[in-house]
């Protein structure tokens, strides 16, 4: 029995506790084992035997010659050298050094590839999609008929590049093209339409081009382009009250049908201007002379048209 009422140093208490514990009856050793805080010499811990992972041969060495490539590379993925049976090389090296091969080549892994779009795979996919398509109309057998029935041409672009995001801001841009003649506007509405579109109209091809890129999504830019076309069409056909007060002196261009030249022709021939022979060439020559100004071409064209209109002999060069 240890008397703990006395104040003993800590080391003395530790020694007495150790002696009392070791001098306990033998039957208690079976129930309570001795606490050993020190490493016992001679006790060895068994080492774990590392398990080696078997290294298999590359898949390319096991492929058959007639291997179905669509099953090997069914979709877009990063480049894997063990699956591509091609001696692909890429990378910049010093002069005279060979180009790095496909193994452990970061340049091949960080760029997009089209190994999943080989010609046989594309043909197989087209055959699968063919049942969802309708045949091309037999009546649309020429570009003129296609232009007549489908006058709008909508163009957009998709981009594929190496980037943290698959979305490119340039893909939102939508281009809308159509021929001005497909709108069937009268002369007054056509003049107003051309003033509204400005430099977006090309006279040589009679084409109007509208490019929209204000919205963040392609669908929104397409809707905006269709809205602009609708607004331009209806605004050009609208007639304001002040437009009715516009006189011939206020016209921006010379219109032969509204001028005294037409009346003079009808007075000379005593018939309607539409019934006079060669009247189209004469009216066009007068219009070009008044709109483009006086030059050698317009003067020569006007003189020849007057001789044809009055049935006079042509000048001898």
Short mmCIF file of C-alpha atoms in Angstrom, two decimals:
data_model
loop_
_atom_site.label_atom_id
_atom_site.label_comp_id
_atom_site.label_asym_id
_atom_site.label_seq_id
_atom_site.Cartn_x
_atom_site.Cartn_y
_atom_site.Cartn_z
CA UNK A 1 0.00 0.00 0.00
CA UNK A 2 1.42 3.39 -1.01
CA UNK A 3 0.68 6.42 1.06
CA UNK A 4 0.09 9.31 -1.34
CA UNK A 5 -0.56 11.83 1.44
CA UNK A 6 3.13 12.59 1.61
CA UNK A 7 4.53 15.08 -0.85
CA UNK A 8 7.05 13.14 -2.92
CA UNK A 9 8.83 14.15 -6.03
CA UNK A 10 7.26 13.08 -9.34
CA UNK A 11 10.06 10.66 -10.10
CA UNK A 12 9.70 9.03 -6.70
CA UNK A 13 5.98 8.46 -7.28
CA UNK A 14 6.73 6.96 -10.71
CA UNK A 15 9.24 4.52 -9.20
CA UNK A 16 6.88 3.43 -6.41
CA UNK A 17 4.00 2.92 -8.91
CA UNK A 18 6.26 0.81 -11.11
CA UNK A 19 7.43 -1.30 -8.17
CA UNK A 20 3.91 -1.79 -6.87
CA UNK A 21 2.64 -2.78 -10.34
CA UNK A 22 5.45 -5.24 -10.94
CA UNK A 23 5.09 -6.79 -7.47
CA UNK A 24 1.39 -7.49 -7.96
CA UNK A 25 0.20 -11.10 -7.64
CA UNK A 26 0.89 -13.38 -10.57
CA UNK A 27 -2.75 -14.08 -11.31
CA UNK A 28 -3.26 -10.42 -12.26
CA UNK A 29 -0.68 -10.65 -15.10
CA UNK A 30 -3.06 -12.78 -17.09
CA UNK A 31 -5.76 -10.16 -16.89
CA UNK A 32 -3.72 -6.95 -17.08
CA UNK A 33 -0.63 -6.90 -19.26
CA UNK A 34 2.35 -4.77 -18.39
CA UNK A 35 2.49 -1.38 -20.12
CA UNK A 36 5.70 -1.11 -22.11
CA UNK A 37 6.34 2.45 -23.31
CA UNK A 38 9.79 1.69 -24.60
CA UNK A 39 10.67 -0.09 -27.81
CA UNK A 40 11.47 -3.71 -27.24
CA UNK A 41 14.67 -4.71 -28.90
CA UNK A 42 14.55 -7.65 -31.20
CA UNK A 43 10.88 -7.23 -32.26
CA UNK A 44 10.76 -6.83 -36.04
CA UNK A 45 7.75 -5.54 -37.97
CA UNK A 46 7.01 -7.61 -41.07
CA UNK A 47 7.48 -5.63 -44.26
CA UNK A 48 4.69 -5.31 -46.78
CA UNK A 49 5.51 -6.82 -50.07
CA UNK A 50 4.73 -4.21 -52.79
CA UNK A 51 2.31 -5.43 -55.38
CA UNK A 52 3.49 -4.67 -58.88
CA UNK A 53 0.94 -3.57 -61.45
CA UNK A 54 1.36 -5.50 -64.69
CA UNK A 55 2.32 -3.32 -67.65
CA UNK A 56 0.45 -4.36 -70.77
CA UNK A 57 1.62 -3.81 -74.31
CA UNK A 58 0.16 -0.83 -76.23
CA UNK A 59 -3.17 -1.41 -77.85
CA UNK A 60 -1.75 -0.59 -81.23
CA UNK A 61 0.32 -3.79 -81.19
CA UNK A 62 -2.83 -5.86 -80.67
CA UNK A 63 -5.03 -4.25 -83.32
CA UNK A 64 -5.99 -6.18 -86.39
CA UNK A 65 -5.47 -4.77 -89.85
CA UNK A 66 -9.24 -4.56 -90.43
CA UNK A 67 -9.93 -3.02 -87.00
CA UNK A 68 -13.18 -0.98 -86.80
CA UNK A 69 -11.78 2.46 -86.06
CA UNK A 70 -15.20 3.80 -85.06
CA UNK A 71 -15.15 1.42 -82.09
CA UNK A 72 -11.63 2.40 -81.07
CA UNK A 73 -12.24 6.16 -81.26
CA UNK A 74 -16.02 6.65 -81.11
CA UNK A 75 -16.08 10.31 -80.04
CA UNK A 76 -13.98 13.42 -79.46
CA UNK A 77 -11.27 12.93 -76.87
CA UNK A 78 -7.67 13.88 -76.12
CA UNK A 79 -4.91 12.20 -78.03
CA UNK A 80 -3.82 8.82 -76.64
CA UNK A 81 -0.63 7.40 -78.16
CA UNK A 82 -1.36 3.78 -77.27
CA UNK A 83 -4.64 3.84 -79.24
CA UNK A 84 -3.48 5.51 -82.45
CA UNK A 85 -1.59 3.15 -84.78
CA UNK A 86 0.07 6.01 -86.65
CA UNK A 87 3.62 7.37 -86.34
CA UNK A 88 2.40 10.85 -85.45
CA UNK A 89 5.01 13.47 -84.58
CA UNK A 90 4.63 17.07 -83.48
CA UNK A 91 6.65 19.70 -81.65
CA UNK A 92 9.43 22.21 -82.08
CA UNK A 93 13.00 21.04 -81.74
CA UNK A 94 16.44 22.46 -82.23
CA UNK A 95 17.99 22.34 -85.65
CA UNK A 96 19.00 18.81 -86.56
CA UNK A 97 17.09 17.12 -83.71
CA UNK A 98 14.24 14.73 -84.54
CA UNK A 99 10.65 15.78 -83.96
CA UNK A 100 9.19 14.24 -80.78
CA UNK A 101 7.10 11.13 -81.35
CA UNK A 102 3.61 10.52 -80.05
CA UNK A 103 4.55 9.12 -76.62
CA UNK A 104 4.61 11.66 -73.77
CA UNK A 105 3.97 14.44 -76.30
CA UNK A 106 2.05 17.30 -74.67
CA UNK A 107 1.68 19.12 -77.98
CA UNK A 108 -0.51 16.31 -79.33
CA UNK A 109 -2.63 16.12 -76.20
CA UNK A 110 -3.45 19.80 -75.85
CA UNK A 111 -4.77 20.38 -79.37
CA UNK A 112 -8.16 19.15 -80.67
CA UNK A 113 -8.16 16.29 -83.14
CA UNK A 114 -10.64 14.87 -85.62
CA UNK A 115 -9.70 11.21 -85.31
CA UNK A 116 -13.35 10.41 -84.58
CA UNK A 117 -14.45 11.88 -87.94
CA UNK A 118 -12.80 9.57 -90.42
CA UNK A 119 -14.56 9.06 -93.79
CA UNK A 120 -16.01 5.62 -92.90
CA UNK A 121 -17.39 6.96 -89.61
CA UNK A 122 -18.89 9.99 -91.33
CA UNK A 123 -20.50 7.74 -93.91
CA UNK A 124 -21.94 5.54 -91.16
CA UNK A 125 -23.33 8.55 -89.31
CA UNK A 126 -24.87 9.95 -92.49
CA UNK A 127 -26.56 6.63 -93.17
CA UNK A 128 -28.00 6.69 -89.65
CA UNK A 129 -29.28 10.27 -90.10
CA UNK A 130 -30.66 9.70 -93.58
CA UNK A 131 -33.90 8.22 -92.24
CA UNK A 132 -34.66 11.51 -90.51
CA UNK A 133 -34.13 13.60 -93.67
CA UNK A 134 -36.55 14.43 -96.49
CA UNK A 135 -35.56 14.22 -100.16
CA UNK A 136 -34.50 17.38 -101.96
CA UNK A 137 -37.42 18.91 -103.90
CA UNK A 138 -37.17 17.90 -107.53
CA UNK A 139 -38.51 21.28 -108.69
CA UNK A 140 -35.52 23.13 -107.20
CA UNK A 141 -33.12 22.09 -109.92
CA UNK A 142 -31.38 25.43 -110.49
CA UNK A 143 -29.84 28.27 -108.48
CA UNK A 144 -32.39 30.72 -109.88
CA UNK A 145 -35.31 28.71 -108.52
CA UNK A 146 -33.64 28.32 -105.14
CA UNK A 147 -33.07 32.09 -105.02
CA UNK A 148 -36.68 32.71 -105.97
CA UNK A 149 -38.24 30.46 -103.32
CA UNK A 150 -35.59 30.94 -100.60
CA UNK A 151 -34.36 34.53 -100.93
CA UNK A 152 -32.82 34.78 -97.44
CA UNK A 153 -29.27 33.54 -96.84
CA UNK A 154 -28.21 33.21 -93.19
CA UNK A 155 -24.54 32.59 -92.42
CA UNK A 156 -22.92 31.76 -89.07
CA UNK A 157 -19.62 30.14 -88.06
CA UNK A 158 -18.50 27.51 -85.55
CA UNK A 159 -14.96 27.45 -84.18
CA UNK A 160 -12.83 24.59 -82.84
CA UNK A 161 -9.65 25.56 -81.03
CA UNK A 162 -7.60 24.82 -77.92
CA UNK A 163 -9.03 26.90 -75.10
CA UNK A 164 -10.35 26.50 -71.56
CA UNK A 165 -13.85 27.13 -72.98
CA UNK A 166 -15.44 25.48 -75.98
CA UNK A 167 -17.37 28.68 -76.77
CA UNK A 168 -15.90 31.30 -79.05
CA UNK A 169 -17.27 34.87 -78.99
CA UNK A 170 -17.04 35.05 -82.78
CA UNK A 171 -19.63 32.26 -83.10
CA UNK A 172 -22.41 34.65 -82.05
CA UNK A 173 -22.11 36.72 -85.27
CA UNK A 174 -24.95 36.21 -87.79
CA UNK A 175 -24.90 37.49 -91.38
CA UNK A 176 -28.17 37.95 -93.29
CA UNK A 177 -28.07 38.44 -97.08
CA UNK A 178 -30.87 38.91 -99.61
CA UNK A 179 -31.46 40.57 -102.96
CA UNK A 180 -33.34 43.84 -102.89
CA UNK A 181 -35.41 42.79 -105.89
CA UNK A 182 -36.91 39.94 -103.84
CA UNK A 183 -38.79 42.50 -101.69
CA UNK A 184 -40.75 43.81 -104.72
CA UNK A 185 -40.71 47.43 -103.59
CA UNK A 186 -41.98 50.34 -105.63
CA UNK A 187 -39.65 53.16 -106.60
CA UNK A 188 -40.51 55.41 -103.64
CA UNK A 189 -40.24 52.59 -101.10
CA UNK A 190 -37.03 51.34 -102.72
CA UNK A 191 -35.46 54.79 -102.47
CA UNK A 192 -36.34 55.03 -98.78
CA UNK A 193 -35.08 51.48 -98.14
CA UNK A 194 -31.71 52.29 -99.73
CA UNK A 195 -31.42 55.42 -97.62
CA UNK A 196 -32.07 53.40 -94.46
CA UNK A 197 -29.56 50.61 -95.16
CA UNK A 198 -26.82 52.97 -96.40
CA UNK A 199 -23.57 51.22 -97.38
CA UNK A 200 -24.97 47.76 -96.62
CA UNK A 201 -26.34 47.63 -100.17
CA UNK A 202 -24.13 46.57 -103.08
CA UNK A 203 -25.51 47.86 -106.36
CA UNK A 204 -23.51 45.54 -108.62
CA UNK A 205 -25.01 42.38 -107.12
CA UNK A 206 -28.27 43.96 -105.83
CA UNK A 207 -27.49 42.42 -102.42
CA UNK A 208 -28.23 43.76 -98.93
CA UNK A 209 -26.03 42.44 -96.10
CA UNK A 210 -27.01 42.79 -92.43
CA UNK A 211 -24.48 41.68 -89.79
CA UNK A 212 -25.58 41.42 -86.15
CA UNK A 213 -23.24 40.85 -83.21
CA UNK A 214 -24.70 42.90 -80.36
CA UNK A 215 -26.23 40.03 -78.39
CA UNK A 216 -24.21 37.35 -76.57
CA UNK A 217 -25.99 34.39 -78.23
CA UNK A 218 -26.35 33.44 -81.88
CA UNK A 219 -30.09 32.86 -81.53
CA UNK A 220 -30.55 36.37 -80.18
CA UNK A 221 -28.54 37.90 -83.03
CA UNK A 222 -30.59 35.93 -85.56
CA UNK A 223 -33.82 37.23 -84.06
CA UNK A 224 -32.39 40.75 -84.07
CA UNK A 225 -31.44 40.47 -87.76
CA UNK A 226 -34.96 39.33 -88.67
CA UNK A 227 -36.36 42.21 -86.63
CA UNK A 228 -34.18 44.70 -88.52
CA UNK A 229 -35.33 43.30 -91.86
CA UNK A 230 -38.96 43.52 -90.84
CA UNK A 231 -38.56 47.07 -89.53
CA UNK A 232 -36.76 48.22 -92.68
CA UNK A 233 -39.41 46.73 -94.94
CA UNK A 234 -42.40 48.26 -93.18
CA UNK A 235 -40.66 51.60 -92.60
CA UNK A 236 -39.84 51.91 -96.31
CA UNK A 237 -43.46 51.26 -97.30
CA UNK A 238 -44.79 53.80 -94.81
CA UNK A 239 -45.80 57.13 -96.34
CA UNK A 240 -45.55 60.18 -94.12
CA UNK A 241 -47.83 63.21 -94.66
CA UNK A 242 -44.91 65.44 -95.61
CA UNK A 243 -43.90 63.07 -98.38
CA UNK A 244 -47.05 63.91 -100.30
CA UNK A 245 -45.84 67.53 -100.55
CA UNK A 246 -42.64 66.51 -102.34
CA UNK A 247 -42.39 68.07 -105.80
CA UNK A 248 -40.23 67.30 -108.82
CA UNK A 249 -37.67 69.90 -107.75
CA UNK A 250 -37.23 68.06 -104.44
CA UNK A 251 -36.33 64.72 -106.08
CA UNK A 252 -32.83 63.46 -105.41
CA UNK A 253 -32.55 61.76 -108.82
CA UNK A 254 -33.94 62.41 -112.26
CA UNK A 255 -36.99 60.29 -113.13
CA UNK A 256 -37.82 60.38 -116.81
CA UNK A 257 -41.46 59.35 -116.40
CA UNK A 258 -42.16 62.43 -114.26
CA UNK A 259 -40.41 65.05 -116.41
CA UNK A 260 -41.10 67.12 -119.49
CA UNK A 261 -38.96 64.89 -121.70
CA UNK A 262 -41.64 62.21 -121.69
CA UNK A 263 -44.34 64.75 -122.51
CA UNK A 264 -42.28 66.10 -125.41
CA UNK A 265 -41.88 62.61 -126.90
CA UNK A 266 -45.62 61.95 -126.66
CA UNK A 267 -46.34 65.33 -128.30
CA UNK A 268 -43.97 64.63 -131.22
CA UNK A 269 -45.24 61.10 -131.96
CA UNK A 270 -48.86 61.76 -130.86
CA UNK A 271 -48.98 58.40 -129.05
CA UNK A 272 -48.23 57.16 -125.57
CA UNK A 273 -44.56 56.97 -124.73
CA UNK A 274 -44.75 53.19 -124.21
CA UNK A 275 -45.75 52.74 -127.87
CA UNK A 276 -42.79 54.66 -129.33
CA UNK A 277 -40.02 52.43 -130.77
CA UNK A 278 -36.64 52.52 -128.99
CA UNK A 279 -38.12 54.56 -126.15
CA UNK A 280 -36.37 52.45 -123.49
CA UNK A 281 -32.90 53.32 -124.78
CA UNK A 282 -33.80 56.99 -125.05
CA UNK A 283 -35.27 57.23 -121.54
CA UNK A 284 -32.27 55.44 -120.03
CA UNK A 285 -29.84 57.70 -121.89
CA UNK A 286 -31.63 60.82 -120.66
CA UNK A 287 -31.71 59.49 -117.10
CA UNK A 288 -27.97 58.69 -117.12
CA UNK A 289 -27.17 62.09 -118.61
CA UNK A 290 -29.09 63.93 -115.89
CA UNK A 291 -27.98 61.76 -112.94
CA UNK A 292 -24.34 61.07 -113.81
CA UNK A 293 -23.54 64.41 -115.37
CA UNK A 294 -22.12 65.48 -118.71
CA UNK A 295 -19.21 63.38 -119.98
CA UNK A 296 -18.12 61.74 -123.20
CA UNK A 297 -19.98 58.50 -122.49
CA UNK A 298 -23.33 60.03 -121.53
CA UNK A 299 -23.23 62.52 -124.44
CA UNK A 300 -22.41 59.80 -126.96
CA UNK A 301 -25.09 57.50 -125.57
CA UNK A 302 -27.67 60.29 -125.65
CA UNK A 303 -26.85 61.20 -129.27
CA UNK A 304 -27.14 57.59 -130.47
CA UNK A 305 -30.46 57.11 -128.67
CA UNK A 306 -31.91 60.27 -130.24
CA UNK A 307 -30.92 59.07 -133.74
CA UNK A 308 -32.55 55.67 -133.06
CA UNK A 309 -35.67 57.36 -131.69
CA UNK A 310 -36.07 59.67 -134.72
CA UNK A 311 -34.88 56.99 -137.18
CA UNK A 312 -31.90 59.07 -138.30
CA UNK A 313 -28.73 57.60 -139.85
CA UNK A 314 -25.84 56.89 -137.52
CA UNK A 315 -22.79 59.15 -137.75
CA UNK A 316 -19.86 58.03 -139.90
CA UNK A 317 -16.65 57.61 -137.92
#
